[in-house]
PDB file of C-alpha atoms in Angstrom:
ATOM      1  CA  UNK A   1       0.000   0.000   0.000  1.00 48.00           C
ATOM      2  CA  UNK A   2       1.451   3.229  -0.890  1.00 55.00           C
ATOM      3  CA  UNK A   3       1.887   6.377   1.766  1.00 62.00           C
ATOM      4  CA  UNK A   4      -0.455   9.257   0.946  1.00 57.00           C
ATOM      5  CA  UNK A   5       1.527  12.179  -0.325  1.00 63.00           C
ATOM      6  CA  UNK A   6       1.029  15.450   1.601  1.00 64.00           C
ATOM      7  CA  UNK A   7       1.806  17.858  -1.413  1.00 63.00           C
ATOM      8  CA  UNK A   8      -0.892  15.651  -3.186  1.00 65.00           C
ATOM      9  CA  UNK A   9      -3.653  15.203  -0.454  1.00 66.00           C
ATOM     10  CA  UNK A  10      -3.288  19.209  -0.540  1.00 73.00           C
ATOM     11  CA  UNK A  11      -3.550  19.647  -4.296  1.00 71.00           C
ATOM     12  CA  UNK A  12      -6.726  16.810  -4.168  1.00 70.00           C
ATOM     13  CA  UNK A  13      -8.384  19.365  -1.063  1.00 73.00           C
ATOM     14  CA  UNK A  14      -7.799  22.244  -3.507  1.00 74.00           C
ATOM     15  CA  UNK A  15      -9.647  20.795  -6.358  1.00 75.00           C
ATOM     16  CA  UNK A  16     -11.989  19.390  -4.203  1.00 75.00           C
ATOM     17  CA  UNK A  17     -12.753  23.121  -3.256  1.00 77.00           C
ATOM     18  CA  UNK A  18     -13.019  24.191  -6.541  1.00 75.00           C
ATOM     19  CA  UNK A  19     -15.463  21.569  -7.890  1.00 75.00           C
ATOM     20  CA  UNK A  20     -17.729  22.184  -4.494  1.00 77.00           C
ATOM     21  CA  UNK A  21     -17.859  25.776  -4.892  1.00 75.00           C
ATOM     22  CA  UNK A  22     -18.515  25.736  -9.097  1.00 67.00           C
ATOM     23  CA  UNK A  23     -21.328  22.864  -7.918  1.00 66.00           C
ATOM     24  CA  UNK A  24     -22.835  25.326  -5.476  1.00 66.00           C
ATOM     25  CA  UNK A  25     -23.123  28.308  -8.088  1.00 61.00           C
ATOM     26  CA  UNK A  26     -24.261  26.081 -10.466  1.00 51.00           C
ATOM     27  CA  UNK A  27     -26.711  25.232  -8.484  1.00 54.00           C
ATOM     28  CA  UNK A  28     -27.989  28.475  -7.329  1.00 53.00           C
ATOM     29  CA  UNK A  29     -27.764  29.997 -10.534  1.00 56.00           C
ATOM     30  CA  UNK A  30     -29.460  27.252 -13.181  1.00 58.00           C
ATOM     31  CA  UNK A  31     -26.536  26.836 -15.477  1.00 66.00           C
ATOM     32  CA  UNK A  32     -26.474  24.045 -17.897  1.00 85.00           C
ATOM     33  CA  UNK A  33     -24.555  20.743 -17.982  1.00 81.00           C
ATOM     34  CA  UNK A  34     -22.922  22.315 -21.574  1.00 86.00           C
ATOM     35  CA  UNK A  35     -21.758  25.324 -19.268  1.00 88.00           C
ATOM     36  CA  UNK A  36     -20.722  23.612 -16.474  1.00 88.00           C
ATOM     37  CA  UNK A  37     -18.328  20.794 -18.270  1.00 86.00           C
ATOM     38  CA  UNK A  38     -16.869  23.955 -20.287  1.00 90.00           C
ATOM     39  CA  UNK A  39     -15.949  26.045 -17.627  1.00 92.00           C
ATOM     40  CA  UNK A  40     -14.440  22.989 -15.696  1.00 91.00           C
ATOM     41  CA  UNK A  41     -12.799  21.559 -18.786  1.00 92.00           C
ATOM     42  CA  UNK A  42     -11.653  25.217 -19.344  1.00 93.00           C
ATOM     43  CA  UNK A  43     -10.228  24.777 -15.478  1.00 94.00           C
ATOM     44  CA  UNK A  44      -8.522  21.958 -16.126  1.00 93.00           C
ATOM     45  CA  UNK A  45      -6.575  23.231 -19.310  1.00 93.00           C
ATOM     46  CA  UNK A  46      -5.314  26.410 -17.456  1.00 94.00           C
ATOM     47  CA  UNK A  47      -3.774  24.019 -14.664  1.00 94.00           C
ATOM     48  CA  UNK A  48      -2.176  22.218 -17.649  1.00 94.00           C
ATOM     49  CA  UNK A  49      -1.213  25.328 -19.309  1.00 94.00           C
ATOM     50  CA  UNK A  50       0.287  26.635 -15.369  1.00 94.00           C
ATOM     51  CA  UNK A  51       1.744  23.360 -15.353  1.00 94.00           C
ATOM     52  CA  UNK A  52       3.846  24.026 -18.909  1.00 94.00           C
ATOM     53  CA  UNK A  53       4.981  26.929 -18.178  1.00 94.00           C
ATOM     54  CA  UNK A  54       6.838  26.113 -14.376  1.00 93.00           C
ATOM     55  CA  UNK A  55       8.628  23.325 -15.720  1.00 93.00           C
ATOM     56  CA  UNK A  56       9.743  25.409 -18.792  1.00 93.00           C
ATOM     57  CA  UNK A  57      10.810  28.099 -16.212  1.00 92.00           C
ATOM     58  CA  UNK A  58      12.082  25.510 -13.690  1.00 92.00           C
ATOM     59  CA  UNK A  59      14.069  23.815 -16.200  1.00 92.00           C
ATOM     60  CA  UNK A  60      15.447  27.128 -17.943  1.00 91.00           C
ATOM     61  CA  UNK A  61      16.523  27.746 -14.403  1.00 90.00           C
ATOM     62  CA  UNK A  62      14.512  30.884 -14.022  1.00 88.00           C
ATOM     63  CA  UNK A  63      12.717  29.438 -10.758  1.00 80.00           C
ATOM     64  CA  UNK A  64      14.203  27.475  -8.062  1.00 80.00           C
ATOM     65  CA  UNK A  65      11.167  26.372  -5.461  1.00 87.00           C
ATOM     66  CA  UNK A  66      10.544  22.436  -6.408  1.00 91.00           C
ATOM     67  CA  UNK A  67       7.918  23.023  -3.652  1.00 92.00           C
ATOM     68  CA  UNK A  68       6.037  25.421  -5.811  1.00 91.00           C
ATOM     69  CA  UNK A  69       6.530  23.333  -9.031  1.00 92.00           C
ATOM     70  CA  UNK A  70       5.493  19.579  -6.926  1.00 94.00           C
ATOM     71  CA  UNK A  71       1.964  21.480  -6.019  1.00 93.00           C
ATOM     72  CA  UNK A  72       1.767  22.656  -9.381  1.00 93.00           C
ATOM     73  CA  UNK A  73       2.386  19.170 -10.872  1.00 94.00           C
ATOM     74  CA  UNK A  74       0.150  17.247  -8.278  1.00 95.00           C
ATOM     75  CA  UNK A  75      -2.829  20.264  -9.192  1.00 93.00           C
ATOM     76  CA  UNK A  76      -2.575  19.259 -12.539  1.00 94.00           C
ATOM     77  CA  UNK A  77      -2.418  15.539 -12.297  1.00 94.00           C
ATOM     78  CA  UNK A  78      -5.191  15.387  -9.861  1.00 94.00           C
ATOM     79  CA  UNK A  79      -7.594  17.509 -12.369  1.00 94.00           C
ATOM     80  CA  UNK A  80      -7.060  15.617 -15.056  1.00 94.00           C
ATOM     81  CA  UNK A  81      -7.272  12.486 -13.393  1.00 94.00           C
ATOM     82  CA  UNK A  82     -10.617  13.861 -12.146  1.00 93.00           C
ATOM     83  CA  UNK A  83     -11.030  14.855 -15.777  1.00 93.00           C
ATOM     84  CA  UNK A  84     -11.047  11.333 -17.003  1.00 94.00           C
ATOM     85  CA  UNK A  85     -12.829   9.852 -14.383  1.00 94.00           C
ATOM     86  CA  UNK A  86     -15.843  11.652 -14.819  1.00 91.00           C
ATOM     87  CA  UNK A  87     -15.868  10.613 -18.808  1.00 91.00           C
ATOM     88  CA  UNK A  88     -15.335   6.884 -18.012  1.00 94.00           C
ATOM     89  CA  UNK A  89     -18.771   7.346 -15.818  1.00 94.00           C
ATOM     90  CA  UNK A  90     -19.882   9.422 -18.607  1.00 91.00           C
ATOM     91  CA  UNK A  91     -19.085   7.114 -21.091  1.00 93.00           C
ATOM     92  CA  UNK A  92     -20.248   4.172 -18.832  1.00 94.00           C
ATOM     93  CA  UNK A  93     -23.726   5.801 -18.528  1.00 92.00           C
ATOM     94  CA  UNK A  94     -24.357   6.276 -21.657  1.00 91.00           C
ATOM     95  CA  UNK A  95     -23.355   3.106 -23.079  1.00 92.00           C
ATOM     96  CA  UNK A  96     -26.397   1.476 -19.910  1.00 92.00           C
ATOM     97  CA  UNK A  97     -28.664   3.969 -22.122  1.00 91.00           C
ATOM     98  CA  UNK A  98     -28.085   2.572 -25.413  1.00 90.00           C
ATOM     99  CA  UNK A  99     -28.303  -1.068 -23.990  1.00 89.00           C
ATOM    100  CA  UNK A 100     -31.764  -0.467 -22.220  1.00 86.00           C
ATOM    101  CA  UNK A 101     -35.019  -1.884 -24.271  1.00 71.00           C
ATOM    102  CA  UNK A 102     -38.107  -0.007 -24.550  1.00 65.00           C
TER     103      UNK A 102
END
């Protein structure tokens, strides 16, 4: 069994966050599933982009805190892990649709 990672328990908190308070607006304010998945999609990419850009600058030497970078990296990961989770269920759901009988 592998130790839990304290940089990544943070970055999974964090994104937990996020997700709870975009599920709460959404909530209050009627958006639509199309809106929602775009602006968390859209989320998701900026971490990647943020992601990109600290290991360019990390490895060009311009920044030096690995702490910094680690969170940045575990962010990331942890997103788009979420990311494909929530297709495979997607995906999973909708293939139980197409096998039901009317």
């Amino acid at each position: 069994m592998s130790k839990i990672n304290p940089l990544g328990l943070k970055a999974y908190l964090q994104t937990q966050e996020l997700f709870e308070e975009k599920s709460k607006k959404t909530s209050s304010e009627g958006d639509s599933f199309t809106a929602t998945l775009k602006d968390s999609l859209k989320k998701v990419n900026d971490l990647q982009e943020e992601k990109e850009s600290m290991i360019k600058a990390f490895a060009a030497g311009e920044k030096q805190n690995v702490h910094e970078l680690m969170i940045t990296l575990q962010k990331a990961g942890i997103a788009m892990q979420m990311t494909t989770a929530v297709r495979n269920k997607v995906l999973e759901a909708y293939k139980e649709i197409m096998h039901l009988t009317f």
